[in-house]
């Protein structure tokens, strides 16, 4: 019996004789919160990492310094650069809390997206960061622009993007897996949100930027970038970004400003929306049918003396909105078909799901088939209520 | 040797955790893409049949575990010969399971820790549990059974709440017809996880009410199969067929997508806990079965073998493959095609046949003697 | 072992065994004529046994016109009662028709004089000495064939007061005291049933402490009672002072941190558990009684659970279980996650924690261990310090020290919160034995978390559960009724059903009468129609 106990204790000892391998003291690591990829001069890539200085983000310990440190390095593989970063940084970086990855337009145009493999494979890097493109200039500059509340640029961008996709539909909320899935699928092409730095980026990188009410530089959500496989082909302006999101059933809330002649507009706040897509192939051409059903309330009305306590007015407005939306979305899809020819909507995937046998023939060259596709849009808008007054002030005056 | 007793709930819990164990983490049938869950559902039905077969073996000779049944069916020398193979088989599968677990930990949680350490710590826990007896193992699985169910349920609820479930990902169903499904089931899904139920032939002898156990045992297979199907559907709908096919730990990848209110995120720990539990129970059962075989051959209580054999298994966990690709290949090719079928089906079928024949012979002899 | 025992001890042991099985009436009848002892011999034996002890009093008295000696131990006698009895003796002249030289005469005499005072007639010096030790006074006379001993033990100990360790908001506030007779009366008062049986043991070869077991005859499982008797009789130590000493000698397995017997100061708990089919062990000299067999879930039950409304009781029970998990998991998970898996913490929380841990010089493991040990030291000190000072050096004091250390930069603020939560959660367990067990387990899990992170914590928890699953208390599995699972018993484990629903006794106790009460009709409001309205 004693021998058994001795053997057992010896085997336990083995565990203690060696060290603790994976131990990383919190004080010895730095959180990398954002990454920017540019084309490198002395290497394939030029990667910039933004690492947080946590003391600055906590009001009690903040001392007015910059909330993060930004450093750039060149190299051939992202993995190499990521681990070499302490050429400039003091601590080792952990990437598991990264919030944004920004690529420059140059990278997108050249299609140099090989670094995605590193992002997918690495166990530390998760799927919850925003994948963004900057429309001009260096991606690194985006990481440097500071903002008042969140202070760090990446933190601000995450919050901004999630608010945008919820509130108005300005951001397609593209994560890494969304991009990769679109990339590998035959019936869909990837998209990405684009940002723009308005103002002076150099001044935006200083804490003085935060001391004013009108910031020197601010990062704005700009447009939607479209890709054919890994190469960038063009952008859609922000209004059409919203229309794009409508086809993807990703609209949560938005506002539609419907013109009703003579520079008069009506604003409808959409609160629920559901889009169904049906895809089929007939006579050699894809037939796509979109049914959009949305519900909202009138949020601004200057369209004429139609009293809003009569249901006929509601019906009239509903018709106006439906026609308007049909027109706008149709225009946008048509533009993408003719000018860019990439199926960013995933109509091919829809056809594959619903009619897999028919889709097989077109699998190889779906984009071409997409350009010939016939699109039918059906909209069904329901206006439920109109706020606090049934006839606005300006319409009441005698 | 004292009689160890298992209650029916414990049997159910053991079976459920056993079947889900590693299957839910490593992902079964993921290469079938949108048809994976259909294949699993069909395999479940077949699995109940398999379990019934194993149960019958035990029912014909109650209080006999697999090795004693072999002695009755063949003869002691032949049974010893075959038992050697079974012992090696059980211990080998046990070390492969440990290797699965160690790979998960090394890939996702503790990459720098040497796998020897992880292997050793897991094995020590398994040794402790098996040393305390199969009753203790059963109680532990009984206790953790609701937590396992709860965590899986939580994961599914969270996935729904994060809005990551896209029903369209499950289409197209049976896009390429039924053939791929059939190919996936034989021999893949039949042997893993359902064929591994052979281990239960060693345990069913300790159950208190063997007659009532029939319903429980089949219910366990159905429950586990259903949960596996459901989990696969959820994984499919949240990851998409592409990602799921090429993902090494699909449940972990799915769990990583959970993000609610910026607070409930990063729930990897739940998945690791599910896997830990599943592997512990599964590996302990295989280990116990191997030890019972040794007990049968050498007539020494199996407890005496726990520590030395356990350490051997811990070593083999490391030696069994040099890298992950080898481990996967071995599992998909060698084990699934050449190792599982004879051990799980070949010999048991033969055994069942012999025993039925012997029982008939005995009945005839009885009739003759009563007639005379 | 028997060879080294002194003959005295052997005799005493035989006496003790004889006492357990023979009632006092039988004793008187089995006196043999030819074993009478003379007064001189008695005096010599008593003097040699007690030596020069200051509390042995020998007085010359006259009883029934006879010269005799009165012996008593000053320290065990209730003096006021003694005087009264002796007074009575003088005023009541004996009936001179009795011949006090015969056994029957003595017996009649005692019946007349001392009837109802708990008298005994003994023959041997050893018995007399035992009686003296038990708090009786002994009267012997040259011509009496027997020695008379009358018991008037001094029960002037601590009065029944509020329990110090297991307090409740609603419920009886009496607690056991050191005198076992009062304790037994507190139990007997609550269960006015002739089936409540007490059996006396004298344990401890030198101290001969009185130990009583109590059980309900038609409810408790006879096999378990027999097992308790067997184990108590097997005990062979020299001194027993507290039920804790007996506990360690009585339980199935000592190599465990978990308590395998329930201890309580409250008579209502004991009465309740006796009715469930458990067996209580009362030790003279301590207010803590033991209850066996016990299961793990018993340690999360407080007697006031049954006095409050069942909803709040269920809620509090759940809180207790959660506190148990908190104590084990929170410090080790903190260490494990922060040291090995920073990716498991939500980003904003992690930024906060990192900001606080910036200047801390210690790794998380060391920090936690330092704070835990400091807390333990302060807690122990708080218990030992005199009442007046003790309150300051308590958890609040520890928090202040923690705060100061945090401001000095030695530990982070989060650490103070975690240790405070853990420490407070620890004391939610109604029974101290379990909170002691969880303290130790927590301290074991923290270094494990320091080595292997969250994985180590999970492994540690599994090992703990396996260990719990293997324990048995008097043959009852420690984790019943959870494992093996018994749905019928679940009414009183995690939640408490209303009193009308608690119809069964726990099945793992295998009681003789499993059903406590019949299905009762619930009350319906009376029909108020026809009175003042309708």
Short mmCIF file of N, CA and C in Angstrom, two decimals, chain A residues 33-35 97-103 119 126-133 153-163 165 171-176 178-179 192-193 195, chain B residues 164:
data_model
loop_
_atom_site.label_atom_id
_atom_site.label_comp_id
_atom_site.label_asym_id
_atom_site.label_seq_id
_atom_site.Cartn_x
_atom_site.Cartn_y
_atom_site.Cartn_z
N UNK A 33 -6.37 46.01 -30.02
CA UNK A 33 -7.79 46.19 -30.22
C UNK A 33 -8.13 46.51 -31.66
N UNK A 34 -7.13 46.82 -32.46
CA UNK A 34 -7.43 47.10 -33.85
C UNK A 34 -6.21 46.85 -34.70
N UNK A 35 -6.49 46.50 -35.94
CA UNK A 35 -5.38 46.20 -36.84
C UNK A 35 -5.68 46.85 -38.18
N UNK A 97 -9.14 40.12 -28.32
CA UNK A 97 -10.16 41.14 -28.14
C UNK A 97 -10.16 42.16 -29.26
N UNK A 98 -9.63 41.76 -30.39
CA UNK A 98 -9.55 42.69 -31.50
C UNK A 98 -10.94 43.08 -31.96
N UNK A 99 -11.14 44.37 -32.22
CA UNK A 99 -12.48 44.80 -32.58
C UNK A 99 -12.62 45.18 -34.04
N UNK A 100 -11.53 45.60 -34.66
CA UNK A 100 -11.64 46.01 -36.06
C UNK A 100 -10.41 45.56 -36.82
N UNK A 101 -10.64 45.24 -38.07
CA UNK A 101 -9.52 45.05 -38.99
C UNK A 101 -9.82 45.93 -40.20
N UNK A 102 -8.92 46.85 -40.49
CA UNK A 102 -9.18 47.82 -41.55
C UNK A 102 -8.20 47.58 -42.67
N UNK A 103 -8.70 47.53 -43.90
CA UNK A 103 -7.77 47.37 -45.00
C UNK A 103 -7.83 48.62 -45.87
N UNK A 119 -6.10 34.94 -39.89
CA UNK A 119 -7.19 35.33 -39.01
C UNK A 119 -8.12 34.15 -38.74
N UNK A 126 -10.92 35.74 -32.69
CA UNK A 126 -12.28 35.28 -32.78
C UNK A 126 -12.98 35.91 -33.96
N UNK A 127 -14.28 35.78 -33.96
CA UNK A 127 -15.01 36.20 -35.14
C UNK A 127 -15.73 37.52 -34.93
N UNK A 128 -15.46 38.20 -33.82
CA UNK A 128 -16.34 39.31 -33.50
C UNK A 128 -15.75 40.67 -33.86
N UNK A 129 -14.89 40.74 -34.86
CA UNK A 129 -14.39 42.06 -35.21
C UNK A 129 -15.00 42.50 -36.53
N UNK A 130 -15.05 43.79 -36.71
CA UNK A 130 -15.58 44.36 -37.95
C UNK A 130 -14.51 44.40 -39.01
N UNK A 131 -14.88 44.03 -40.19
CA UNK A 131 -13.94 44.00 -41.31
C UNK A 131 -14.27 45.20 -42.20
N UNK A 132 -13.39 46.19 -42.23
CA UNK A 132 -13.74 47.46 -42.84
C UNK A 132 -12.69 47.87 -43.87
N UNK A 133 -13.10 48.70 -44.81
CA UNK A 133 -12.14 49.23 -45.76
C UNK A 133 -12.15 50.75 -45.63
N UNK A 153 -9.83 54.58 -31.23
CA UNK A 153 -10.51 54.59 -32.52
C UNK A 153 -11.27 53.29 -32.76
N UNK A 154 -10.63 52.17 -32.47
CA UNK A 154 -11.30 50.91 -32.74
C UNK A 154 -12.54 50.75 -31.88
N UNK A 155 -12.47 51.14 -30.63
CA UNK A 155 -13.65 51.01 -29.77
C UNK A 155 -14.78 51.87 -30.31
N UNK A 156 -14.41 53.03 -30.79
CA UNK A 156 -15.44 53.90 -31.33
C UNK A 156 -16.05 53.29 -32.58
N UNK A 157 -15.22 52.73 -33.43
CA UNK A 157 -15.72 52.15 -34.66
C UNK A 157 -16.66 50.99 -34.40
N UNK A 158 -16.31 50.12 -33.44
CA UNK A 158 -17.22 48.99 -33.18
C UNK A 158 -18.57 49.49 -32.78
N UNK A 159 -18.56 50.43 -31.82
CA UNK A 159 -19.84 50.93 -31.34
C UNK A 159 -20.60 51.60 -32.46
N UNK A 160 -19.85 52.35 -33.28
CA UNK A 160 -20.48 53.08 -34.36
C UNK A 160 -21.14 52.14 -35.35
N UNK A 161 -20.42 51.09 -35.70
CA UNK A 161 -20.93 50.15 -36.68
C UNK A 161 -22.16 49.42 -36.15
N UNK A 162 -22.14 49.03 -34.89
CA UNK A 162 -23.29 48.28 -34.43
C UNK A 162 -24.50 49.19 -34.31
N UNK A 163 -24.27 50.43 -33.89
CA UNK A 163 -25.40 51.36 -33.84
C UNK A 163 -25.93 51.62 -35.24
N UNK A 165 -25.83 49.74 -37.91
CA UNK A 165 -26.60 48.68 -38.55
C UNK A 165 -27.96 48.56 -37.91
N UNK A 171 -24.55 50.11 -42.01
CA UNK A 171 -23.40 49.20 -41.94
C UNK A 171 -23.89 47.78 -42.15
N UNK A 172 -23.27 47.04 -43.04
CA UNK A 172 -23.73 45.67 -43.28
C UNK A 172 -23.28 44.66 -42.24
N UNK A 173 -22.58 45.12 -41.21
CA UNK A 173 -22.18 44.23 -40.11
C UNK A 173 -21.46 43.00 -40.63
N UNK A 174 -20.38 43.23 -41.32
CA UNK A 174 -19.64 42.13 -41.90
C UNK A 174 -18.56 41.68 -40.93
N UNK A 175 -18.67 40.41 -40.55
CA UNK A 175 -17.60 39.85 -39.73
C UNK A 175 -16.73 38.97 -40.63
N UNK A 176 -15.71 38.44 -40.06
CA UNK A 176 -14.80 37.66 -40.87
C UNK A 176 -15.49 36.48 -41.54
N UNK A 178 -18.57 36.12 -42.30
CA UNK A 178 -19.49 36.54 -43.36
C UNK A 178 -18.70 36.78 -44.64
N UNK A 179 -17.58 37.46 -44.52
CA UNK A 179 -16.76 37.75 -45.69
C UNK A 179 -16.26 36.46 -46.31
N UNK A 192 -18.18 44.90 -48.04
CA UNK A 192 -17.51 45.39 -46.84
C UNK A 192 -17.92 46.83 -46.64
N UNK A 193 -17.98 47.27 -45.40
CA UNK A 193 -18.28 48.68 -45.16
C UNK A 193 -17.04 49.51 -45.41
N UNK A 195 -15.09 53.28 -44.71
CA UNK A 195 -15.10 54.47 -43.86
C UNK A 195 -14.26 55.55 -44.52
N UNK B 164 -27.69 34.37 -34.62
CA UNK B 164 -26.73 33.75 -35.53
C UNK B 164 -27.31 32.59 -36.30
#
